[in-house]
Amino acid sequence: MRRVFLANNTNELWDMLRQYPEAAIYAGGTDLLVRMRKGICDPSALICLERMDCLKGVREEGDQIFIGACTSHTALLADPIVQRSFPVLAAAISRLGSPHIRNMGTIGGNIVTASPAGDTLPPLYILGAAVEIMSMDKTRRLSLADFIRGPGHTDLKPGEILAGVWIKKDQPYNIFSLEKVGQRKALAISIASLAALLRVSGEGIIEEARLAWGSVGPTVTVSKEAESFLAGKRPEPGALGEAARIAMDAVSPIDDVRASKSYRRLVSGNLVLRLGASVDGNSPQPAWLPPAD
Amino acid sequence: MKIRFCLNGKNLEIETRPDRRVVDLMREDLGLTGTKESCGSGECGSCTILVDGQARLSCIMLAAQLEGRSVTTIEGISGEEGLHPLQEAFIAHGAVQCGYCTPGMVLTSLALLGRKPCPTRKEIREAISGNLCRCTGYQKIVDAVKTFASERKVYQR
Amino acid sequence: MKDTPLEIGRAAPRFDAYAKLTGKEKYASDFYAPDMLWAGVKRAGVPHARIRWIKTDDAIRIPGVLSVLTSKDVRGTNRQGVVRKDQPVLADDKVRHCGDPLALVVAEDRETLAKALASISLDIEPLPGVFDPENAMAQGAPLVHEENPEGNLLLKGSLEAGMGEKGFEECDETVEALFRLPSQEHAYLETEAGWAIFKDDILEITASTQSPFRDRYEAAEAIGFDMHKVRIIAPYCGGAFGGKDGITVQSLLGLAALNNPGRPVKMWWAREESILASAKRHPARLYYKLGAKKDGIFHALSVRIYFDTGPYDNLGGAVTALGLEHSGGPYRIPNTSLKAWAVFTNNPIGGPFRGFGVPQVTAAMEQTVDMMAKSLGISPLDIRVKNALRRGDRNPAGTTLTGSTGIGECLRKISASRLWQESETWKKASPPFKKRGAGLASAMQGMGYGPLIPDTANAKIELTQEGLFRVFCGVVDMGQGNASTYLQIAGEILNQGLSGMELVLPDTARTLPSGSSSASRTTFTYGNALITASKTMKKRLLERASDLLMAKGPEEMTLVPGRVRHIPSGKEMPLSALAGILSDAERTSVARYRTPSAKDSPTRDPNLSLHGIPHIVFSYAAHAAFVEVDTLTGLTEVKGFLAVTDCGRVLNPQIFEQQIQGGIAQGLGYALCEELKTDRGVIRTPDLGTYIIPTSIDLPDMESAAVELHEEMGPFGLKGAGEIAMNGPFAAVANAIADACGIRIFEGPMTPERVLGALEKKPSCQEEG
């Protein structure tokens, strides 16, 4: 039998971690409990953070927004600050797993799992998110890019937990795009995804671009080269095509049961081509048959 | 360990292993076999239960997590006086075939209707996108939820 | 409302819906008891090997483990199968696929069971495997069954009409192609499950099965137990689709229970085990060549089909034969040469799955038809209408169609539909980076077992002492609603509502043998038997009541809900009162029906006839798919789907639509995303996270219409509707993609990756109108 502890606050949590340093920590369980079923891990004890109210919710602090690690995806989708300030993140979350998975899973869990296909990671990268890490005696902050070390690897040390994410509130972009390519529209693990933020001038010139790809490398792929290439250009087929070529060089995908390396590479580039449609106000996300309401 | 929670409107205290999957607790220990298991890993929605009104997957939830919660299973939906009107809509629209996904579909739809009384067909399809059905092609389930939502007065008694 | 007499042709609520909606229905997987044991099996995990030793001593020493059994403990033939008995209950000499069971463990609880299974070690000698059906037939290929005189061949079939291949010499145009179709997993939501108890010398097995009566003798023979002491109970299945048409848990449960008398034993496969061990739709390779005159009239067809049946027959021969019989589609083609091979490999087991070999051949034939239309410059609709079978024609397998033949009517209804008429406008309005297309497919599906295996049903109806009509349903309701239709049939004849009826689900001790729930036969065959039984019952009740009420004769009497009425006087008698007067024998009526078979002899091969050729009653359908292809990702979205079906008279429009919509959904999954991937016999898509079936947001709203031609032989004019809708979607989508982008994907499913790959090879696509 495995012991399962529900931590209600940090004091309880540190106590539990002191007593059971080997315990696995989870919030929604949508990842850990599935890995346990598959026999990938077999922890002797579990600590569940779903009751850690201090790590939940979205709040403003100065020019920054703090998102508690234990905030569920569903709560984030309903949050007015997230909807208003970070629609690219909301769009990614709306394609994550299924409604049930979003009810249970948390943003902290998605980050700490550090899957190459983690749906929240590309938007968080381009939003310049930083993570706050907490242990019994201190907290520290570092950029998300530094925190994610590789597939399934983070900078989290024993005795530390992820407390939340900091994102600058005012983002200097007026266009966002989020596209996820999966094997189906729900309950899908990303084959390739592109999160993009653009600042486009009144004259239609891209002043700044931020691009991040998911599932096409060991961690999120960014391309400074593609971003700086697009700066100063109109989002037209020629420029986007060149940026797409740069992107295809930047990614380092692998073959797996979902898709081949070459498909992932091609799509990484192709998704850039659709950015023009976002600027034109056409939804970048494939729609389905209009409901007959 | 002892766990106290509210199940289908009744307070309950049970002795169980803290790492027992909630789906096993419901089916095997409490005899509520309306909660189905199909994939065991959160990929199908057959084991959906409502926890404090929200749809959750009981195959990836452990008994300890139920402490203090209010849980609704399909057995708690219809009262002594008969079926819930949403269940009647499922019958009227032919939304039931093999029936194995049905409890999860009903519970998920009720959670949706709780927060959005008049969803569009697209919103209904979104809401049940974590509940796999292999028989119906989903259309009649959407029909049932949609009709129930738009004709609520008809079903209200 | 429940008293309203049931009527044929009117939607009636399903009898089973209430219990399913409230969670009260007890499926085979829902049984628990305090003294219940759990059974499970150790599976091979390698595709081909010789078994040297199975080490079970560690397992048996674990406290809480009651038995650990291997093939040595099987007293019977240890072989299962419907046509060819070649599948062991527990593998003895060899492992033939990764899912083969080697040892059966019975334990007090699931944790102990898992521990015991993990402690069993295997000493097995790996053998070279064979994983490709064409390679498997080559000289020197590793043999799956060394004792099989035909090597790795399970069945070879050939049908020839007219001049056969020579017909091509008279054709103006010929098109040919090779199509590859994937293995498809049933993915019923209720995995294989059941429980058994051996008590008072009776072995009682409750299982999620489509074929309780066949299971009874099959399991009894395999485990060496008197069949007459075996009772099989078949509750509603949580889905089956063909995957439970044959033994899954039954023999293992029987073995487990016989070794642990007096205690119930449960077995319930986990999803991963279900995917590993269950039969799937046969992966197929199909070589098609079609010849036509320049006016578009088909003249010659040559087909070579290879079905990979995995290591065991599992009805694979019958599936292949049905595919062969349907391989030319619902068209007049005077010269045909049709050949099929079912081949053993060490891949997962191929077996029955909705459509039974027909989805594969339809996917190929209907794409070939579009290729022909394109090369002749005729519209896909016109070429189909021109060649569509009519009553009196011989179909491509050589069978004279004596019954209703509505394919032409289906096609005409498509062409008149709003969706089809507006499709050109809709196509032109495609958004940036998207291409829209419309595609058609025709389909047909034969009904029943064919000529040799008696396709019979025995219906039984009883007037209970309480005055209710109890229908003893001998054919499983796996979710398709046939049990409700039986009540409707009896209700129509006896003029009763649902509240006046009772249903007994299949149980070898209570209901009569009526065959399997398969082959689009359940309502056709059992329904016909039930009509006779109900009419006999009605006649007897009216006669007896007429005597009791001093009427002039039964013509003065009529049945009303719950009562019988003397019309002239208005006097009524409750059915319960009538029942009280009748003897037990009079309160029961039974009748048998056997589905007729075709009188033609398209084949002289007795083996092919044994495997079901030819059929006489066919359902038909025309499907239209409307797709939008994303040229950046290759994703194909089905935006609209129209199915027009000829399955005779529709008895219950709601149940009919359920079957059509459900079949389309599985067909669209087959077309677009479902693929059981293997690597040298090892499954790479072992769960529902990797084996992808459509969710609610992957499927469109579908439109369905019926061409209600009356089928003389059918109950109230019906033909089966259970499978037909599965056949069209693959080709309709493929043809729509071709229409949208000018590309054809010859390997299924048509995933974004395959579509984008084809688009890349055709760079002009972006510019094409």
PDB file of C-alpha atoms in Angstrom, chain C residues 350-446:
ATOM      1  CA  GLY C 350      -7.495 -10.698 -37.731  1.00  0.00           C
ATOM      2  CA  GLY C 351     -11.168 -11.384 -37.192  1.00  0.00           C
ATOM      3  CA  PRO C 352     -14.735 -10.212 -37.582  1.00  0.00           C
ATOM      4  CA  PHE C 353     -15.398  -6.492 -37.400  1.00  0.00           C
ATOM      5  CA  ARG C 354     -18.533  -4.711 -38.617  1.00  0.00           C
ATOM      6  CA  GLY C 355     -18.573  -5.120 -42.389  1.00  0.00           C
ATOM      7  CA  PHE C 356     -16.669  -8.432 -42.212  1.00  0.00           C
ATOM      8  CA  GLY C 357     -14.163  -7.906 -45.026  1.00  0.00           C
ATOM      9  CA  VAL C 358     -16.413  -5.603 -47.030  1.00  0.00           C
ATOM     10  CA  PRO C 359     -15.020  -2.247 -45.786  1.00  0.00           C
ATOM     11  CA  GLN C 360     -11.624  -3.167 -47.209  1.00  0.00           C
ATOM     12  CA  VAL C 361     -12.846  -4.123 -50.666  1.00  0.00           C
ATOM     13  CA  THR C 362     -15.259  -1.190 -50.822  1.00  0.00           C
ATOM     14  CA  ALA C 363     -12.441   1.211 -49.998  1.00  0.00           C
ATOM     15  CA  ALA C 364     -10.499  -0.170 -52.960  1.00  0.00           C
ATOM     16  CA  MET C 365     -13.296  -0.678 -55.484  1.00  0.00           C
ATOM     17  CA  GLU C 366     -14.914   2.692 -54.957  1.00  0.00           C
ATOM     18  CA  GLN C 367     -11.639   4.515 -55.402  1.00  0.00           C
ATOM     19  CA  THR C 368     -10.980   2.520 -58.553  1.00  0.00           C
ATOM     20  CA  VAL C 369     -14.395   3.580 -59.854  1.00  0.00           C
ATOM     21  CA  ASP C 370     -13.496   7.242 -59.295  1.00  0.00           C
ATOM     22  CA  MET C 371     -10.177   6.736 -61.041  1.00  0.00           C
ATOM     23  CA  MET C 372     -12.067   5.308 -64.002  1.00  0.00           C
ATOM     24  CA  ALA C 373     -14.540   8.206 -63.991  1.00  0.00           C
ATOM     25  CA  LYS C 374     -11.653  10.648 -64.000  1.00  0.00           C
ATOM     26  CA  SER C 375      -9.831   9.008 -66.839  1.00  0.00           C
ATOM     27  CA  LEU C 376     -12.985   8.823 -68.954  1.00  0.00           C
ATOM     28  CA  GLY C 377     -14.094  12.345 -68.043  1.00  0.00           C
ATOM     29  CA  ILE C 378     -17.420  11.131 -66.653  1.00  0.00           C
ATOM     30  CA  SER C 379     -18.735  12.384 -63.318  1.00  0.00           C
ATOM     31  CA  PRO C 380     -18.343  10.008 -60.382  1.00  0.00           C
ATOM     32  CA  LEU C 381     -22.104  10.075 -59.888  1.00  0.00           C
ATOM     33  CA  ASP C 382     -22.968   9.306 -63.514  1.00  0.00           C
ATOM     34  CA  ILE C 383     -20.560   6.418 -63.790  1.00  0.00           C
ATOM     35  CA  ARG C 384     -22.071   4.837 -60.699  1.00  0.00           C
ATOM     36  CA  VAL C 385     -25.646   5.332 -61.846  1.00  0.00           C
ATOM     37  CA  LYS C 386     -24.804   3.857 -65.270  1.00  0.00           C
ATOM     38  CA  ASN C 387     -23.400   0.691 -63.801  1.00  0.00           C
ATOM     39  CA  ALA C 388     -25.588   0.284 -60.725  1.00  0.00           C
ATOM     40  CA  LEU C 389     -27.090  -3.152 -60.200  1.00  0.00           C
ATOM     41  CA  ARG C 390     -30.792  -3.659 -60.725  1.00  0.00           C
ATOM     42  CA  ARG C 391     -33.012  -6.512 -59.650  1.00  0.00           C
ATOM     43  CA  GLY C 392     -32.473  -9.437 -61.974  1.00  0.00           C
ATOM     44  CA  ASP C 393     -28.852  -8.578 -62.699  1.00  0.00           C
ATOM     45  CA  ARG C 394     -26.008 -10.836 -61.757  1.00  0.00           C
ATOM     46  CA  ASN C 395     -23.652  -9.146 -59.311  1.00  0.00           C
ATOM     47  CA  PRO C 396     -19.863  -9.317 -59.884  1.00  0.00           C
ATOM     48  CA  ALA C 397     -19.706 -12.522 -57.849  1.00  0.00           C
ATOM     49  CA  GLY C 398     -22.209 -14.100 -60.250  1.00  0.00           C
ATOM     50  CA  THR C 399     -25.283 -14.123 -58.012  1.00  0.00           C
ATOM     51  CA  THR C 400     -28.676 -13.308 -59.549  1.00  0.00           C
ATOM     52  CA  LEU C 401     -30.348 -10.590 -57.547  1.00  0.00           C
ATOM     53  CA  THR C 402     -33.866 -11.739 -56.905  1.00  0.00           C
ATOM     54  CA  GLY C 403     -34.613  -9.368 -54.062  1.00  0.00           C
ATOM     55  CA  SER C 404     -34.848  -5.600 -53.624  1.00  0.00           C
ATOM     56  CA  THR C 405     -31.880  -3.828 -55.151  1.00  0.00           C
ATOM     57  CA  GLY C 406     -31.921  -0.144 -54.310  1.00  0.00           C
ATOM     58  CA  ILE C 407     -28.443   1.127 -55.118  1.00  0.00           C
ATOM     59  CA  GLY C 408     -29.671   3.146 -58.105  1.00  0.00           C
ATOM     60  CA  GLU C 409     -32.329   4.764 -55.930  1.00  0.00           C
ATOM     61  CA  CYS C 410     -29.729   5.585 -53.255  1.00  0.00           C
ATOM     62  CA  LEU C 411     -27.525   7.318 -55.819  1.00  0.00           C
ATOM     63  CA  ARG C 412     -30.436   9.280 -57.239  1.00  0.00           C
ATOM     64  CA  LYS C 413     -31.348  10.471 -53.761  1.00  0.00           C
ATOM     65  CA  ILE C 414     -27.785  11.665 -53.228  1.00  0.00           C
ATOM     66  CA  SER C 415     -27.830  13.575 -56.470  1.00  0.00           C
ATOM     67  CA  ALA C 416     -31.108  15.266 -55.523  1.00  0.00           C
ATOM     68  CA  SER C 417     -29.925  16.213 -52.040  1.00  0.00           C
ATOM     69  CA  ARG C 418     -29.315  19.786 -50.964  1.00  0.00           C
ATOM     70  CA  LEU C 419     -25.783  18.938 -49.781  1.00  0.00           C
ATOM     71  CA  TRP C 420     -24.828  17.467 -53.135  1.00  0.00           C
ATOM     72  CA  GLN C 421     -26.484  20.197 -55.192  1.00  0.00           C
ATOM     73  CA  GLU C 422     -24.826  22.968 -53.224  1.00  0.00           C
ATOM     74  CA  SER C 423     -21.447  21.298 -53.076  1.00  0.00           C
ATOM     75  CA  GLU C 424     -19.942  23.126 -56.053  1.00  0.00           C
ATOM     76  CA  THR C 425     -20.690  26.509 -54.467  1.00  0.00           C
ATOM     77  CA  TRP C 426     -19.483  25.296 -51.116  1.00  0.00           C
ATOM     78  CA  LYS C 427     -16.245  24.021 -52.616  1.00  0.00           C
ATOM     79  CA  LYS C 428     -15.463  27.336 -54.246  1.00  0.00           C
ATOM     80  CA  ALA C 429     -15.782  29.185 -50.927  1.00  0.00           C
ATOM     81  CA  SER C 430     -12.861  27.425 -49.285  1.00  0.00           C
ATOM     82  CA  PRO C 431     -10.799  29.562 -46.889  1.00  0.00           C
ATOM     83  CA  PRO C 432      -7.070  30.254 -47.324  1.00  0.00           C
ATOM     84  CA  PHE C 433      -4.787  27.206 -47.228  1.00  0.00           C
ATOM     85  CA  LYS C 434      -7.800  24.911 -47.437  1.00  0.00           C
ATOM     86  CA  LYS C 435      -9.132  22.838 -50.293  1.00  0.00           C
ATOM     87  CA  ARG C 436     -12.642  21.489 -50.335  1.00  0.00           C
ATOM     88  CA  GLY C 437     -13.929  18.425 -52.094  1.00  0.00           C
ATOM     89  CA  ALA C 438     -16.886  16.094 -52.328  1.00  0.00           C
ATOM     90  CA  GLY C 439     -16.628  12.341 -52.732  1.00  0.00           C
ATOM     91  CA  LEU C 440     -18.984   9.465 -53.326  1.00  0.00           C
ATOM     92  CA  ALA C 441     -19.046   5.808 -52.553  1.00  0.00           C
ATOM     93  CA  SER C 442     -21.512   3.015 -53.170  1.00  0.00           C
ATOM     94  CA  ALA C 443     -21.679   0.033 -50.889  1.00  0.00           C
ATOM     95  CA  MET C 444     -23.441  -3.214 -50.334  1.00  0.00           C
ATOM     96  CA  GLN C 445     -23.591  -5.798 -47.589  1.00  0.00           C
ATOM     97  CA  GLY C 446     -24.870  -9.353 -47.747  1.00  0.00           C
TER      98      GLY C 446
END
